[in-house]
PDB file of C-alpha atoms in Angstrom:
ATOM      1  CA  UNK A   1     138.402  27.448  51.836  1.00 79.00           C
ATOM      2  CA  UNK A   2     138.419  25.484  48.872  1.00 82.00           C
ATOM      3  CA  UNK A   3     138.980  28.489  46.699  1.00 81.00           C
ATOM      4  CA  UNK A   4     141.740  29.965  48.582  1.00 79.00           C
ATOM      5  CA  UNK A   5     143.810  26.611  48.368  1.00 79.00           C
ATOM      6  CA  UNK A   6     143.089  26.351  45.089  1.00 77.00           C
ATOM      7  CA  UNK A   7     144.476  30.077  44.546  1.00 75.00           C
ATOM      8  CA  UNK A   8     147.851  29.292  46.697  1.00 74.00           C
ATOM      9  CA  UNK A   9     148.524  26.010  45.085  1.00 76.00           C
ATOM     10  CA  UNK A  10     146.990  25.706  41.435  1.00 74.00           C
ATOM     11  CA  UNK A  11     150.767  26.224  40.318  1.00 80.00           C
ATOM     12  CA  UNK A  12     151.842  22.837  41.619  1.00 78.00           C
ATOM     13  CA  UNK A  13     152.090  20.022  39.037  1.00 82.00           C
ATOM     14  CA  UNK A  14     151.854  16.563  39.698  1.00 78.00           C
ATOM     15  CA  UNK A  15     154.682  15.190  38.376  1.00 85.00           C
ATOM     16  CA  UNK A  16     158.765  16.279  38.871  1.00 88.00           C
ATOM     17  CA  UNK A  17     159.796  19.215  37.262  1.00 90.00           C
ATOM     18  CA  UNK A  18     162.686  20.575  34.998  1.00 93.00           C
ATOM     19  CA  UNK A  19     163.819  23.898  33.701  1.00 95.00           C
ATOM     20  CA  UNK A  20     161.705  24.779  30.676  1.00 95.00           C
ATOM     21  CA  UNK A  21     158.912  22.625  31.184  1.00 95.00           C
ATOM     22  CA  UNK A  22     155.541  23.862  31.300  1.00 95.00           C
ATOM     23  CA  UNK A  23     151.840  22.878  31.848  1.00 94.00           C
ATOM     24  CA  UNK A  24     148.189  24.020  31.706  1.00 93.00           C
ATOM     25  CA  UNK A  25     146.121  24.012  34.958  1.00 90.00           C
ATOM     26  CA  UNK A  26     142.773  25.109  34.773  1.00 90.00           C
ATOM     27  CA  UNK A  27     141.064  25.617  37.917  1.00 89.00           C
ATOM     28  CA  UNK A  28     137.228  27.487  38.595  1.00 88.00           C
ATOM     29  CA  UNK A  29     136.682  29.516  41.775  1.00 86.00           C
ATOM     30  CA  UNK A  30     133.396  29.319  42.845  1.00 86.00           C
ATOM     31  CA  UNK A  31     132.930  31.660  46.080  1.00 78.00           C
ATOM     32  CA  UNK A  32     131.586  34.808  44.317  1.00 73.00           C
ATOM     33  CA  UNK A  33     130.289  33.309  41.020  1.00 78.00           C
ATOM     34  CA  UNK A  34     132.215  30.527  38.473  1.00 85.00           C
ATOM     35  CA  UNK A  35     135.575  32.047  36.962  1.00 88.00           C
ATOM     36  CA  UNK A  36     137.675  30.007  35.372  1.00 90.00           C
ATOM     37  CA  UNK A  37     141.548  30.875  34.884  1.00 91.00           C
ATOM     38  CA  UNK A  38     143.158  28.447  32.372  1.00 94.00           C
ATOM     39  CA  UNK A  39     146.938  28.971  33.938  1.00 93.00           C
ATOM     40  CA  UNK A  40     149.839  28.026  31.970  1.00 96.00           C
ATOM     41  CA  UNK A  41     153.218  27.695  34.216  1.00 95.00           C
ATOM     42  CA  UNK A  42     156.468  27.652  33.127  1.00 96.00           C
ATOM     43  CA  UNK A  43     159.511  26.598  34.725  1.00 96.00           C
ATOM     44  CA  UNK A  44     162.264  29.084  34.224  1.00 97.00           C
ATOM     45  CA  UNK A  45     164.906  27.946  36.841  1.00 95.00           C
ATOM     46  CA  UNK A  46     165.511  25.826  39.568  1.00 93.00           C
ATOM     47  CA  UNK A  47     168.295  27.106  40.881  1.00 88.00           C
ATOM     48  CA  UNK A  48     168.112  27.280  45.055  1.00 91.00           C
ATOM     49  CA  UNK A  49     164.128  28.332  43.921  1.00 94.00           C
ATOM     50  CA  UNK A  50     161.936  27.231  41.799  1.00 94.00           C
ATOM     51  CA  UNK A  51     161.115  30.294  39.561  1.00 96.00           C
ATOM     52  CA  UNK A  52     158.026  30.004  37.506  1.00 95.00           C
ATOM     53  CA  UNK A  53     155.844  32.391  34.781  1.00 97.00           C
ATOM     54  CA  UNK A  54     152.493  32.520  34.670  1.00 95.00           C
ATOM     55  CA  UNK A  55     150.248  32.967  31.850  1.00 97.00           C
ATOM     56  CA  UNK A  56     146.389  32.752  32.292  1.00 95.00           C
ATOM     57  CA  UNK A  57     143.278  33.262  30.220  1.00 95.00           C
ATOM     58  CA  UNK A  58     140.351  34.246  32.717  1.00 92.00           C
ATOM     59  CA  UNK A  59     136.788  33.321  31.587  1.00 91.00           C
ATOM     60  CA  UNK A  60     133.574  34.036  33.902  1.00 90.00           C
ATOM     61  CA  UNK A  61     130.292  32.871  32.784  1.00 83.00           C
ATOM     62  CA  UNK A  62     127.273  31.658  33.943  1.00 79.00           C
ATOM     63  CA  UNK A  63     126.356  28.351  31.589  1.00 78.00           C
ATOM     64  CA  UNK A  64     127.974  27.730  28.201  1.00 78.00           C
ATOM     65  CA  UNK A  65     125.146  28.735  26.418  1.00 84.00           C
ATOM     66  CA  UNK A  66     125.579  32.358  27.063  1.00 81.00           C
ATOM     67  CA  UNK A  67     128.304  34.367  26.476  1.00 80.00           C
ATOM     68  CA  UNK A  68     130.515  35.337  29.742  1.00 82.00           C
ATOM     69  CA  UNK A  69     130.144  38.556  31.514  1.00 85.00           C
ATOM     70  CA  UNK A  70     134.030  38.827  31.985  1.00 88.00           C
ATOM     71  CA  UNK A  71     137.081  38.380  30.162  1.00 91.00           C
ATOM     72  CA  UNK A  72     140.813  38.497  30.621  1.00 94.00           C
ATOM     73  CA  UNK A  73     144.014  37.619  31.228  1.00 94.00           C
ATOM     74  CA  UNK A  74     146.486  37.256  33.845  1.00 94.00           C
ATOM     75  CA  UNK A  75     150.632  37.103  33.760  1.00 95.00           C
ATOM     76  CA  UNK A  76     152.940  37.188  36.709  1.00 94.00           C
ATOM     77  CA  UNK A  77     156.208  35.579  37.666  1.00 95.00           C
ATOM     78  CA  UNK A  78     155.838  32.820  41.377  1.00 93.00           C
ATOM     79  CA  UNK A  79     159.130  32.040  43.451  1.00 93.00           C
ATOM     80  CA  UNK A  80     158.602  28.719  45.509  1.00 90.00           C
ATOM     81  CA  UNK A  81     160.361  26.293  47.787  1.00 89.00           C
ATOM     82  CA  UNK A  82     161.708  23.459  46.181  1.00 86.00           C
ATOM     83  CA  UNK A  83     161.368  21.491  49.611  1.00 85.00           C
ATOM     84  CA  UNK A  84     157.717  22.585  50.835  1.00 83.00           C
ATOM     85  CA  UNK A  85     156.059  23.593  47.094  1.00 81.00           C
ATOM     86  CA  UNK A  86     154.666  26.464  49.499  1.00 83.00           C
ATOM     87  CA  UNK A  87     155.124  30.057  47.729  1.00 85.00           C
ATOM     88  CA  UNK A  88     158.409  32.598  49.096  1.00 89.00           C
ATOM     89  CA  UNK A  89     156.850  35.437  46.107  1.00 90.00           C
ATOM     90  CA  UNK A  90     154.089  35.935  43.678  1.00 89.00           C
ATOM     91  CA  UNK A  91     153.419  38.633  41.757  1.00 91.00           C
ATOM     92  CA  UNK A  92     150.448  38.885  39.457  1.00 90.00           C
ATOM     93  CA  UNK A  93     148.935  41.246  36.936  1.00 92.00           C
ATOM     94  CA  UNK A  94     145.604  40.455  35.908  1.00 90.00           C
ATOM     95  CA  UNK A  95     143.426  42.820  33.783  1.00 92.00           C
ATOM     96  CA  UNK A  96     139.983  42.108  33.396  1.00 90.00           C
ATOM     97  CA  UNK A  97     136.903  43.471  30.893  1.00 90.00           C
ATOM     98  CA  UNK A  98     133.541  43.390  31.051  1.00 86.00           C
ATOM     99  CA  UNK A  99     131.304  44.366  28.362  1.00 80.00           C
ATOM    100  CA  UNK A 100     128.122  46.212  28.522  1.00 77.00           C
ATOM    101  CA  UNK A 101     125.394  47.232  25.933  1.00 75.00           C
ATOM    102  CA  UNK A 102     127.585  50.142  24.168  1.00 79.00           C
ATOM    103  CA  UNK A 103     130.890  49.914  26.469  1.00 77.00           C
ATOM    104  CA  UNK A 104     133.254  47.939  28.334  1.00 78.00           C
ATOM    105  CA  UNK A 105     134.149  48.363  31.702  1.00 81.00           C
ATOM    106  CA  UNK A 106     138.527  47.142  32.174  1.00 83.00           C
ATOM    107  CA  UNK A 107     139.578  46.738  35.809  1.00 83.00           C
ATOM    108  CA  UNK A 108     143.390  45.974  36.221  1.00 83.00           C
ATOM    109  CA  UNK A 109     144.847  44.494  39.681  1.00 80.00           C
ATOM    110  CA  UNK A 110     148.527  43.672  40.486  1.00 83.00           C
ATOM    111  CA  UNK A 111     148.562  41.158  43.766  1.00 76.00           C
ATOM    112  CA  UNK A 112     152.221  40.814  45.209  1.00 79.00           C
ATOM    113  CA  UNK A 113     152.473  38.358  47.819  1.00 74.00           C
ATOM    114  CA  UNK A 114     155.809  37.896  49.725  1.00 73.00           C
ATOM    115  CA  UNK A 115     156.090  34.633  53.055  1.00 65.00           C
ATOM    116  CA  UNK A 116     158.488  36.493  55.731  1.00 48.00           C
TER     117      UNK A 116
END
C-alpha cells in the first residue's frame, strides 16, 4: 500500500507553490525489489489546475556497493486539483535499461492515468 501512495502522491510538496518553482523528491518503492526515482517537479501553471512536469532519474540496485541492475529515466507532464492535491491526469514516459554481460536489454512504458 505504501508503494502505491507513494506513486499517486510523491508529486506533492510540502510547502505552497508558485508558477515556476520546482523541487526534487526522491522516493524508493520497495514491493518488487528497491528502485529509486529521484523526481524533479516543476510547476508550469496554476491556472484553474495545477499543471506540473516531471523529470526523473530511475536507479535500481541492490546495496551501494554494487552497481545497479537498472537504469533510466522518466518524463511526463501531471494535472492536479488545486483544492484536493489528488491527480485529474498523468501521463508518464519512462524508459528503462538493463545491462547484461555483452548487451542491454531497454524496456519503454507510457502510463496515462485520467480521474472521471
Amino acid at each position: 500500500i505504501e508503494d502505491m501512495l507513494n506513486q499517486l502522491f510523491f508529486f506533492l510538496p510540502d510547502r505552497k507553490i508558485q508558477q515556476g518553482d520546482s523541487w526534487v523528491k526522491n522516493v524508493v518503492l520497495i514491493t518488487k525489489s528497491p528502485v529509486k526515482y529521484s523526481d524533479k517537479v516543476t510547476v508550469d501553471s496554476l491556472k484553474h489546475k495545477v499543471y506540473l512536469s516531471l523529470q526523473s532519474i530511475v536507479s535500481a540496485r541492490v546495496s551501494d556497493d554494487i552497481p545497479p541492475y537498472a537504469e533510466g529515466d522518466m518524463t511526463g507532464k501531471i494535472v492536479a486539483s488545486p483544492h484536493t492535491g489528488l491527480v485529474e491526469h498523468m501521463e508518464t514516459t519512462e524508459q528503462i535499461a538493463t545491462p547484461r554481460t555483452n548487451s542491454k536489454i531497454t524496456r519503454q512504458r507510457t502510463i496515462s492515468a485520467r480521474r472521471f
